[in-house]
PDB file of C-alpha atoms in Angstrom:
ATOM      1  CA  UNK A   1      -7.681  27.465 -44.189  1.00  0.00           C
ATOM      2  CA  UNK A   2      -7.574  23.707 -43.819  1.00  0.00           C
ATOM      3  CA  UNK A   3      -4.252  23.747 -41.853  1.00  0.00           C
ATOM      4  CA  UNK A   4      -3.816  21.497 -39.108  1.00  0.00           C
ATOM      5  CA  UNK A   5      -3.944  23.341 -35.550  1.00  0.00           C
ATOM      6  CA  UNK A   6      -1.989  21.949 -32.180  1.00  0.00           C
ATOM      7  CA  UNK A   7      -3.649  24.616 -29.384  1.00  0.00           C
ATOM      8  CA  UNK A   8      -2.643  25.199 -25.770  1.00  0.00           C
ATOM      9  CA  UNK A   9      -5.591  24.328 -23.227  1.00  0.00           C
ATOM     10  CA  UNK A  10      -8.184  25.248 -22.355  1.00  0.00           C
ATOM     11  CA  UNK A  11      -9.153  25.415 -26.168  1.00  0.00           C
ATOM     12  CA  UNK A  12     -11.383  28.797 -25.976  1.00  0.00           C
ATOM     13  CA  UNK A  13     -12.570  31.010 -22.660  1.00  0.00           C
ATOM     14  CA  UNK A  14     -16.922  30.426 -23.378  1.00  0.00           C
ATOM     15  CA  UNK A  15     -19.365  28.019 -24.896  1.00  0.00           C
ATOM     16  CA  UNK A  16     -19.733  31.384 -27.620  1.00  0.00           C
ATOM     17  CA  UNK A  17     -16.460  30.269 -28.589  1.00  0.00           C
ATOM     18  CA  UNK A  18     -16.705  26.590 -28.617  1.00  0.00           C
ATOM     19  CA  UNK A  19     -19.729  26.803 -30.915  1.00  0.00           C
ATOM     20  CA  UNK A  20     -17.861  28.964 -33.386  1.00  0.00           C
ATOM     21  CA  UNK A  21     -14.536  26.661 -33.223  1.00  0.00           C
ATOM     22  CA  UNK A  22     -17.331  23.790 -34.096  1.00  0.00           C
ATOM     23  CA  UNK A  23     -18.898  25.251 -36.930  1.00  0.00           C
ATOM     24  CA  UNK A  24     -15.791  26.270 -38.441  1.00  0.00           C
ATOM     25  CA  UNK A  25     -15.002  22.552 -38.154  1.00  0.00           C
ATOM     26  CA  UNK A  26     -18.140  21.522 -40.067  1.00  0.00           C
ATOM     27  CA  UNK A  27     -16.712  23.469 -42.716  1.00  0.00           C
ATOM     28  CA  UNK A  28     -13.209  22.462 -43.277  1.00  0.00           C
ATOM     29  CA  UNK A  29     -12.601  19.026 -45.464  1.00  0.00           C
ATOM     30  CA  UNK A  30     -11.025  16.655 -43.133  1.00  0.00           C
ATOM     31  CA  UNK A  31     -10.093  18.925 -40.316  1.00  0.00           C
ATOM     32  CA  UNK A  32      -7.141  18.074 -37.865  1.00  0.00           C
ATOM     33  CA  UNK A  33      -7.615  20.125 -34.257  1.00  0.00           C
ATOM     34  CA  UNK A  34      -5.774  18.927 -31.360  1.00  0.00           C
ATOM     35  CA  UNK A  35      -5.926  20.594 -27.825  1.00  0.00           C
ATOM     36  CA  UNK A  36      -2.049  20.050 -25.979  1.00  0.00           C
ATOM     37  CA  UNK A  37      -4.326  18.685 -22.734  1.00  0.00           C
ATOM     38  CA  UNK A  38      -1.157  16.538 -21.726  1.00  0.00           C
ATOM     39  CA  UNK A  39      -3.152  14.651 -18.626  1.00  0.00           C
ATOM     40  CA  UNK A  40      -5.117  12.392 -21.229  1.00  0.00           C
ATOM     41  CA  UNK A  41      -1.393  10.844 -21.910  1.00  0.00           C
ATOM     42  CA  UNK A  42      -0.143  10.800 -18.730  1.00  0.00           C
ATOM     43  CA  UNK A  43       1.004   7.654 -17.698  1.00  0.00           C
ATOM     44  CA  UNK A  44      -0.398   7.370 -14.411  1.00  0.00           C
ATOM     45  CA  UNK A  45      -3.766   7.665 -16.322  1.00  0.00           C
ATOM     46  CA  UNK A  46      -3.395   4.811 -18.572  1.00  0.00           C
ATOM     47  CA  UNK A  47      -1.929   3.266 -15.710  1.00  0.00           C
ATOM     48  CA  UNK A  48      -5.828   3.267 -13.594  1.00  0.00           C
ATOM     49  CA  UNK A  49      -7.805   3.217 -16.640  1.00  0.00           C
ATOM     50  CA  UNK A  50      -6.058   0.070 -17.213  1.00  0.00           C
ATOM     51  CA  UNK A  51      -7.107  -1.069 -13.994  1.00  0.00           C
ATOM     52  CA  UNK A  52     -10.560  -0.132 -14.560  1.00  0.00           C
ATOM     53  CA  UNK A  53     -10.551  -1.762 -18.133  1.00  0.00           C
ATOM     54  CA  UNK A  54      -9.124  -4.844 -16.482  1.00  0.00           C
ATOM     55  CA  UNK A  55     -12.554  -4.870 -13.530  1.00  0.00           C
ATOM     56  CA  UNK A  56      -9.831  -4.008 -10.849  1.00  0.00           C
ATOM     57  CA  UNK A  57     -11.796  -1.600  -9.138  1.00  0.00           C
ATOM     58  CA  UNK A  58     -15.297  -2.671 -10.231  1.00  0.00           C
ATOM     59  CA  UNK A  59     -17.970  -0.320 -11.110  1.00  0.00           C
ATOM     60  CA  UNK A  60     -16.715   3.250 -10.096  1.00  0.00           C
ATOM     61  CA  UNK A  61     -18.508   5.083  -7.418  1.00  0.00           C
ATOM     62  CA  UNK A  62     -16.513   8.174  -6.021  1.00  0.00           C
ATOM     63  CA  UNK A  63     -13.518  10.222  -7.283  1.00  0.00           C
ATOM     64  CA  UNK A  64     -11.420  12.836  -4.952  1.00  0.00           C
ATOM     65  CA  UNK A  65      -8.849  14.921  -7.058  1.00  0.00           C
ATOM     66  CA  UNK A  66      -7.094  17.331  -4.870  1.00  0.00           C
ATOM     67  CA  UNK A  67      -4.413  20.160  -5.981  1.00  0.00           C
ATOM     68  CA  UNK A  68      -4.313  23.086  -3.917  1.00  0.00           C
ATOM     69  CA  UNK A  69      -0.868  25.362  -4.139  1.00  0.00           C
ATOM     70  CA  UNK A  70      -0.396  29.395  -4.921  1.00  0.00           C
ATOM     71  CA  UNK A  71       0.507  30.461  -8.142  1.00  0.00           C
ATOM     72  CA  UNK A  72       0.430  33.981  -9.803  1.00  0.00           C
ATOM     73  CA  UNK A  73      -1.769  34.555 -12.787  1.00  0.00           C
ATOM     74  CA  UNK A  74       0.013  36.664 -15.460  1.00  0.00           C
ATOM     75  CA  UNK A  75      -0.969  37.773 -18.723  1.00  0.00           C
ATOM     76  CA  UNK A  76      -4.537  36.573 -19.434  1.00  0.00           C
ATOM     77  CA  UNK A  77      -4.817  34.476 -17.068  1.00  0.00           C
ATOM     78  CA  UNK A  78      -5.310  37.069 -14.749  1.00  0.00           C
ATOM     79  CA  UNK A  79      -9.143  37.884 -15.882  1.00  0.00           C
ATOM     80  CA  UNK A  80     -10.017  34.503 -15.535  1.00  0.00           C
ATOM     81  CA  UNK A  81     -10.418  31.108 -13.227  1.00  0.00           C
ATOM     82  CA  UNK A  82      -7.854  28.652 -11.915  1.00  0.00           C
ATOM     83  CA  UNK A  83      -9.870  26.221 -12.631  1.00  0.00           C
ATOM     84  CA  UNK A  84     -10.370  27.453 -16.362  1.00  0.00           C
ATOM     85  CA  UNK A  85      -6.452  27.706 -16.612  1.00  0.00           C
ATOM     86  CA  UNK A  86      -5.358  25.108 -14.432  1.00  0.00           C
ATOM     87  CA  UNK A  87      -8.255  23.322 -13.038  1.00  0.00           C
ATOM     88  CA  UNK A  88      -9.228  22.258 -16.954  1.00  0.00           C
ATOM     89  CA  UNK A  89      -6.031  19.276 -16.860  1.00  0.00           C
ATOM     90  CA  UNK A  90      -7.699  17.204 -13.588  1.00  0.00           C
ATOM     91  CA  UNK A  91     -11.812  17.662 -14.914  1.00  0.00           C
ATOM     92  CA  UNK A  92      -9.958  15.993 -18.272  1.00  0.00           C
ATOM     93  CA  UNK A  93      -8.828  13.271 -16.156  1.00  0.00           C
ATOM     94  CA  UNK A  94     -11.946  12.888 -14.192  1.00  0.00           C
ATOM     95  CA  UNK A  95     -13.855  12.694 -17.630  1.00  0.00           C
ATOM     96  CA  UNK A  96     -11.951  10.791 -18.784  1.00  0.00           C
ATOM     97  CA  UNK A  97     -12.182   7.777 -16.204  1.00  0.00           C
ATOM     98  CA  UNK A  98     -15.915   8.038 -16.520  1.00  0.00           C
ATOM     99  CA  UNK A  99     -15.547   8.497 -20.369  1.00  0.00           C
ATOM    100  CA  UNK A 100     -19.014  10.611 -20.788  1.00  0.00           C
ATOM    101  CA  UNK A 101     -20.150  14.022 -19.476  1.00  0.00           C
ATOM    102  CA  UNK A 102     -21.465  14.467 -15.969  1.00  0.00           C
ATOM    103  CA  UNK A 103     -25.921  15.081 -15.327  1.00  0.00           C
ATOM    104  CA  UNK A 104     -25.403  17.184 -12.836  1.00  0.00           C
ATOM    105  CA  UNK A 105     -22.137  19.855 -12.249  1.00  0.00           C
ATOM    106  CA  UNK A 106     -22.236  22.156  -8.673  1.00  0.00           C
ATOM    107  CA  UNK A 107     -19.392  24.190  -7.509  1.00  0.00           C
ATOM    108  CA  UNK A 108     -18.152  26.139  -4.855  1.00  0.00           C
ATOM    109  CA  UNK A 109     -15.986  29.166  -4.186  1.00  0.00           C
ATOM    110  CA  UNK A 110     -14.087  29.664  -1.507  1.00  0.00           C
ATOM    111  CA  UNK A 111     -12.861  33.359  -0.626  1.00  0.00           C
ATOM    112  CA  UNK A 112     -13.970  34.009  -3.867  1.00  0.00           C
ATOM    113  CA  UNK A 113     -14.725  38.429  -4.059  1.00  0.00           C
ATOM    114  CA  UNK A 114     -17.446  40.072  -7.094  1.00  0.00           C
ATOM    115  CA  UNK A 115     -15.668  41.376  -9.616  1.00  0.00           C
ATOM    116  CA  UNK A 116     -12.435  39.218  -9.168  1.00  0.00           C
ATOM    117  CA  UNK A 117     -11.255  36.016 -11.017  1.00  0.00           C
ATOM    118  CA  UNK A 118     -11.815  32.917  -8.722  1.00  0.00           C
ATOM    119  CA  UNK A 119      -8.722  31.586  -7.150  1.00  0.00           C
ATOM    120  CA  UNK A 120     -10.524  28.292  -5.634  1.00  0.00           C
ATOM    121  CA  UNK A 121     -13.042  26.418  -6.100  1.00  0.00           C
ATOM    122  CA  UNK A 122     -14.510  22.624  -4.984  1.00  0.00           C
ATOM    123  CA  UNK A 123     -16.732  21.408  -7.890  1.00  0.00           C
ATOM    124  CA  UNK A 124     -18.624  18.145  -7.823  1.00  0.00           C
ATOM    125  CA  UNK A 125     -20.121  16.059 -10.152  1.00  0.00           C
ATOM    126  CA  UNK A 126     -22.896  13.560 -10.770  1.00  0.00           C
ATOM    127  CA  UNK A 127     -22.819  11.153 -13.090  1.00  0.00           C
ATOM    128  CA  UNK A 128     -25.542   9.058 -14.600  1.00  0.00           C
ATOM    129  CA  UNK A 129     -24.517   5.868 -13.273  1.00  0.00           C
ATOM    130  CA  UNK A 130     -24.818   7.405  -9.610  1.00  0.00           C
ATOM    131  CA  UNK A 131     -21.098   7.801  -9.533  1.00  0.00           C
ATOM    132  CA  UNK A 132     -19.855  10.932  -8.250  1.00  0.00           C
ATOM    133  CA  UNK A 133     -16.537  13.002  -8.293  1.00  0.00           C
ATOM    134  CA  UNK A 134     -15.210  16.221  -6.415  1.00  0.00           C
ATOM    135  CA  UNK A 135     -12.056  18.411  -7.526  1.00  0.00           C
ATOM    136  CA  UNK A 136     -10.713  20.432  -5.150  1.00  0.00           C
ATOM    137  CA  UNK A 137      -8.616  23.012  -7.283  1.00  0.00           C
ATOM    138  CA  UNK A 138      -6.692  26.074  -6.097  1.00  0.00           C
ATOM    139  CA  UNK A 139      -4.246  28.630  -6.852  1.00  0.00           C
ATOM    140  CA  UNK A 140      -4.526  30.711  -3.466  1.00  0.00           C
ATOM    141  CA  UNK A 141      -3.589  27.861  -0.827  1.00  0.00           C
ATOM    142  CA  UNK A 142       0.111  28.022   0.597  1.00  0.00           C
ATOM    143  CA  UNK A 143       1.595  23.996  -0.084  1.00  0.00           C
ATOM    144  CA  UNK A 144       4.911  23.507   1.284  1.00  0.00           C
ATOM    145  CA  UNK A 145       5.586  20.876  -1.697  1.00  0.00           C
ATOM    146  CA  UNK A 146       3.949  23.161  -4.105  1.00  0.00           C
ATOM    147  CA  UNK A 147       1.656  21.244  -4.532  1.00  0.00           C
ATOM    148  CA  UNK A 148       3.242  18.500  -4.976  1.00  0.00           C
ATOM    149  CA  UNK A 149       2.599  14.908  -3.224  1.00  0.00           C
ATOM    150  CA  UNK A 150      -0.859  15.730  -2.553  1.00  0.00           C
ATOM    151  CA  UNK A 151      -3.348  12.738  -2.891  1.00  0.00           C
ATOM    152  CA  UNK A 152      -6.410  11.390  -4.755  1.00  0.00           C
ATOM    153  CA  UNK A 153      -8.629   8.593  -4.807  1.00  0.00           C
ATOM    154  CA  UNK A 154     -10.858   6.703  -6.791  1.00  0.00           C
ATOM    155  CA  UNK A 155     -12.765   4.199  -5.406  1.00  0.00           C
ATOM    156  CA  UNK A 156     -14.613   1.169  -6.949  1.00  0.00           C
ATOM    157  CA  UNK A 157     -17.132  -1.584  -5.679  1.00  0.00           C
ATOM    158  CA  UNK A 158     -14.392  -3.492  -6.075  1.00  0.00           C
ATOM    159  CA  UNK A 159     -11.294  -1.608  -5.333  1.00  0.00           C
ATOM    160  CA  UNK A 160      -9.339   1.560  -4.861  1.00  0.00           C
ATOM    161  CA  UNK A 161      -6.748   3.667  -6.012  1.00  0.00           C
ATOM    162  CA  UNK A 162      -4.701   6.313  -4.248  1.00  0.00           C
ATOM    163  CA  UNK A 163      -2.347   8.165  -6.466  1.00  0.00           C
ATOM    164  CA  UNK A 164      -0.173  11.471  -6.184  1.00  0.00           C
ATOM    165  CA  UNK A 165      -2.548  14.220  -7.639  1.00  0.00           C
ATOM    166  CA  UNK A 166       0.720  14.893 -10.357  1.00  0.00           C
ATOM    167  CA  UNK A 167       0.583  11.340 -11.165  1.00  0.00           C
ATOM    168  CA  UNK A 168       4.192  10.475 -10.078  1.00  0.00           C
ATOM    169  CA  UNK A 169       2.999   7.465  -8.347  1.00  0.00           C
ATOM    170  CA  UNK A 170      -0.177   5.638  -7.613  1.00  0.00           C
ATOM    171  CA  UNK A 171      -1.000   2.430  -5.183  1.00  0.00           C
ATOM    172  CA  UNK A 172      -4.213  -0.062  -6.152  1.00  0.00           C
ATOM    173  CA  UNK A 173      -5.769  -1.482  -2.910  1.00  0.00           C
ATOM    174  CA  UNK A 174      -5.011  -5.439  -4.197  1.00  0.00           C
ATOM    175  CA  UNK A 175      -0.816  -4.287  -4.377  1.00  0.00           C
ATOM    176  CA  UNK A 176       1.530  -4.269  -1.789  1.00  0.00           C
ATOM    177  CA  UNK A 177       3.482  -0.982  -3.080  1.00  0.00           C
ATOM    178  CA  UNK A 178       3.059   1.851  -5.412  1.00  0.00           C
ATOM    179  CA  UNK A 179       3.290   1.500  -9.010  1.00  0.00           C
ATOM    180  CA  UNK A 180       5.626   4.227 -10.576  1.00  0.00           C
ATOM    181  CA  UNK A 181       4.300   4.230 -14.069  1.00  0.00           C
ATOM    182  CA  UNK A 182       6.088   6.072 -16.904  1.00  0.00           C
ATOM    183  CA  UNK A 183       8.993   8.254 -15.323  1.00  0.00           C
ATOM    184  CA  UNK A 184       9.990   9.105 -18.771  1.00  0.00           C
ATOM    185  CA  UNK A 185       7.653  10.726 -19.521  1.00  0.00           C
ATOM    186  CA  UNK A 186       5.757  11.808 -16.088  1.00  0.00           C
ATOM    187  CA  UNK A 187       3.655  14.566 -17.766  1.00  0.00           C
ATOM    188  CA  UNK A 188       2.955  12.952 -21.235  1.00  0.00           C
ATOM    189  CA  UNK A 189       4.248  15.397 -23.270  1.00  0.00           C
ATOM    190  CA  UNK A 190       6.209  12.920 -25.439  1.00  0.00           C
ATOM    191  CA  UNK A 191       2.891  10.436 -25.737  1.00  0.00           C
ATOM    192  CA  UNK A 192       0.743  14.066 -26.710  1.00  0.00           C
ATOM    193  CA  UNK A 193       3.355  15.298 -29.295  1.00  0.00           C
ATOM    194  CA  UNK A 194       3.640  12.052 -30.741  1.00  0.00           C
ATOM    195  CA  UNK A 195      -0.212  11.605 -31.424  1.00  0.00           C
ATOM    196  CA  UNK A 196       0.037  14.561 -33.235  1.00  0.00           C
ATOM    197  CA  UNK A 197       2.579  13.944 -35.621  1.00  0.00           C
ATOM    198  CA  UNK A 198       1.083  10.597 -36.183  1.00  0.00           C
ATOM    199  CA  UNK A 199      -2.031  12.956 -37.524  1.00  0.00           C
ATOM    200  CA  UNK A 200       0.219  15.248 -39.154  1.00  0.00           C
ATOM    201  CA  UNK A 201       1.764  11.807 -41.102  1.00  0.00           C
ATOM    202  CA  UNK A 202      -1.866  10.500 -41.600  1.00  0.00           C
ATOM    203  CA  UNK A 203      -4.254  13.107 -41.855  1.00  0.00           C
ATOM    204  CA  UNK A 204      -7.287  10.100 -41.656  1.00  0.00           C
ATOM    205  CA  UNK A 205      -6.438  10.112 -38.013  1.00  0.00           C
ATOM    206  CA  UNK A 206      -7.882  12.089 -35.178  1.00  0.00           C
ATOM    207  CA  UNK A 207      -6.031  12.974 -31.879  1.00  0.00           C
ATOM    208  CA  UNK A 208      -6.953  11.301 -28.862  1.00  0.00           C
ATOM    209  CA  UNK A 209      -7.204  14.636 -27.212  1.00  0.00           C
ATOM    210  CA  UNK A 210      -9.667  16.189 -29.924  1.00  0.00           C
ATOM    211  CA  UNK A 211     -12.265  18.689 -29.988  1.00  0.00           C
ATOM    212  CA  UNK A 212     -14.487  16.420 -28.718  1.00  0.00           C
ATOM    213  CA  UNK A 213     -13.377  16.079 -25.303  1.00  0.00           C
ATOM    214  CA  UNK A 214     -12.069  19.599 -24.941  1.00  0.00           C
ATOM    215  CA  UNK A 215     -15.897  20.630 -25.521  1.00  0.00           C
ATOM    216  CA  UNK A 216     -16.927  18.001 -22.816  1.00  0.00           C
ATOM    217  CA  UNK A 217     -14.656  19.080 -20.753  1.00  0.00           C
ATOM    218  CA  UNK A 218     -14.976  23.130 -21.183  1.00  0.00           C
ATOM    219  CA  UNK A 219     -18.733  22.388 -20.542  1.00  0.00           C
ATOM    220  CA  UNK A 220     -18.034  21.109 -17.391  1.00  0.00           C
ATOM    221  CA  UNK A 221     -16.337  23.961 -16.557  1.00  0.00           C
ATOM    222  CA  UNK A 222     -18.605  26.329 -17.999  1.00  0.00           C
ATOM    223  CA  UNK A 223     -21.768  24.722 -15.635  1.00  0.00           C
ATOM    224  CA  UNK A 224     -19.228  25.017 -12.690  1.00  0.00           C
ATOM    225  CA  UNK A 225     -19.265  28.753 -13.435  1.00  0.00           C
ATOM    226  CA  UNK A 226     -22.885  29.131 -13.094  1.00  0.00           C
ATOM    227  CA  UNK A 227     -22.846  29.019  -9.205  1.00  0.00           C
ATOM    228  CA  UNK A 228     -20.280  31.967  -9.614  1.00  0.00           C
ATOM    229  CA  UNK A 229     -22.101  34.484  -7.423  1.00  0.00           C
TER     230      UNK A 229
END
């Protein structure tokens, strides 16, 4: 109808979908779609892409994203994947530090049962530059924090990062303490509703988090799912 769309994430629940969101787009005289996947304006993001934009870290050779915790799937969530529901916010910020789409996506279930929605998973990717990154993502782990200060890493030929996997604070191997970046707005929900209205004001703009990257970052998921015995 040529209306401008803010959805939740993930976008759609199979590539079926995706296709059918992208022909629809084809269609539609200067669309406006936006996926509400808050992590690409989190602060702590900007905050180590920065670095990386700035040769801080060098060329990057190995991510580590960690959040394991327990939470209860309601309402559709419950016939499919943590890491479709929940998993989808840290493979948007691993894409997004490499900025392209992996060569080469294999995953693992843990505890995982036929016929049940997975609850865990550890997925790792390759990417063409040699790189490689490995999300450890679960909804069945007890975390005294819930899940909460729980730790990544990125590391760099020239220099790491460690940060808290919820981005509240993050520590580059050339500082002496942690950077705290963006309190204000921890999750970047401000930065993400704000990039919308600015496309809402100026329909010639795109979002940031468009339906590009939500089909980069579905697909990701979507190869994960094919070592789903």
């Amino acid at each position: 109808a040529g209306k401008a769309v803010l959805v939740e994430k993930p976008l759609c629940i199979s590539a079926a979908e995706v296709a059918r969101i992208e022909n629809v787009l084809t269609q539609v005289e200067n669309p406006l779609l936006m996926v509400a996947e808050n992590y690409y304006y989190k602060p702590s993001l900007t905050y180590i892409k920065d670095l990386i934009s700035a040769g801080r870290l060098g060329d990057l050779q190995s991510v580590f994203v960690k959040k394991l915790t327990t939470q209860t799937a309601e309402g559709w969530k419950i016939a499919h994947g943590a890491l479709l529901e929940g998993g989808i916010h840290f493979v948007a910020l691993i894409a997004d530090l490499f900025d392209t789409s992996p060569v080469d996506v294999e995953a693992v279930f843990p505890g995982h049962r036929e016929g049940e929605a997975e609850r865990h998973s550890v997925t790792r990717l390759t990417f063409a530059s040699q790189a490689t990154a490995e999300l450890h993502y679960s909804w069945d782990t007890p975390s005294l924090t819930k899940g909460v200060f729980q730790h990544s890493k990125i590391e760099g030929s020239g220099g790491t990062v460690i940060f808290e996997s919820n981005g509240i604070y993050a520590r580059h191997s050339g500082a002496l303490l942690p950077a705290f970046p963006g309190l204000k707005d921890l999750m970047g929900y401000g930065a993400m509703t704000q990039d919308f209205l600015n496309c809402l004001q100026d329909r010639a703009l795109q979002p940031y988090s468009n339906f590009e990257r939500a089909k980069r970052d579905l697909d990701i998921v979507f190869r994960a799912y094919t070592d789903l015995g």
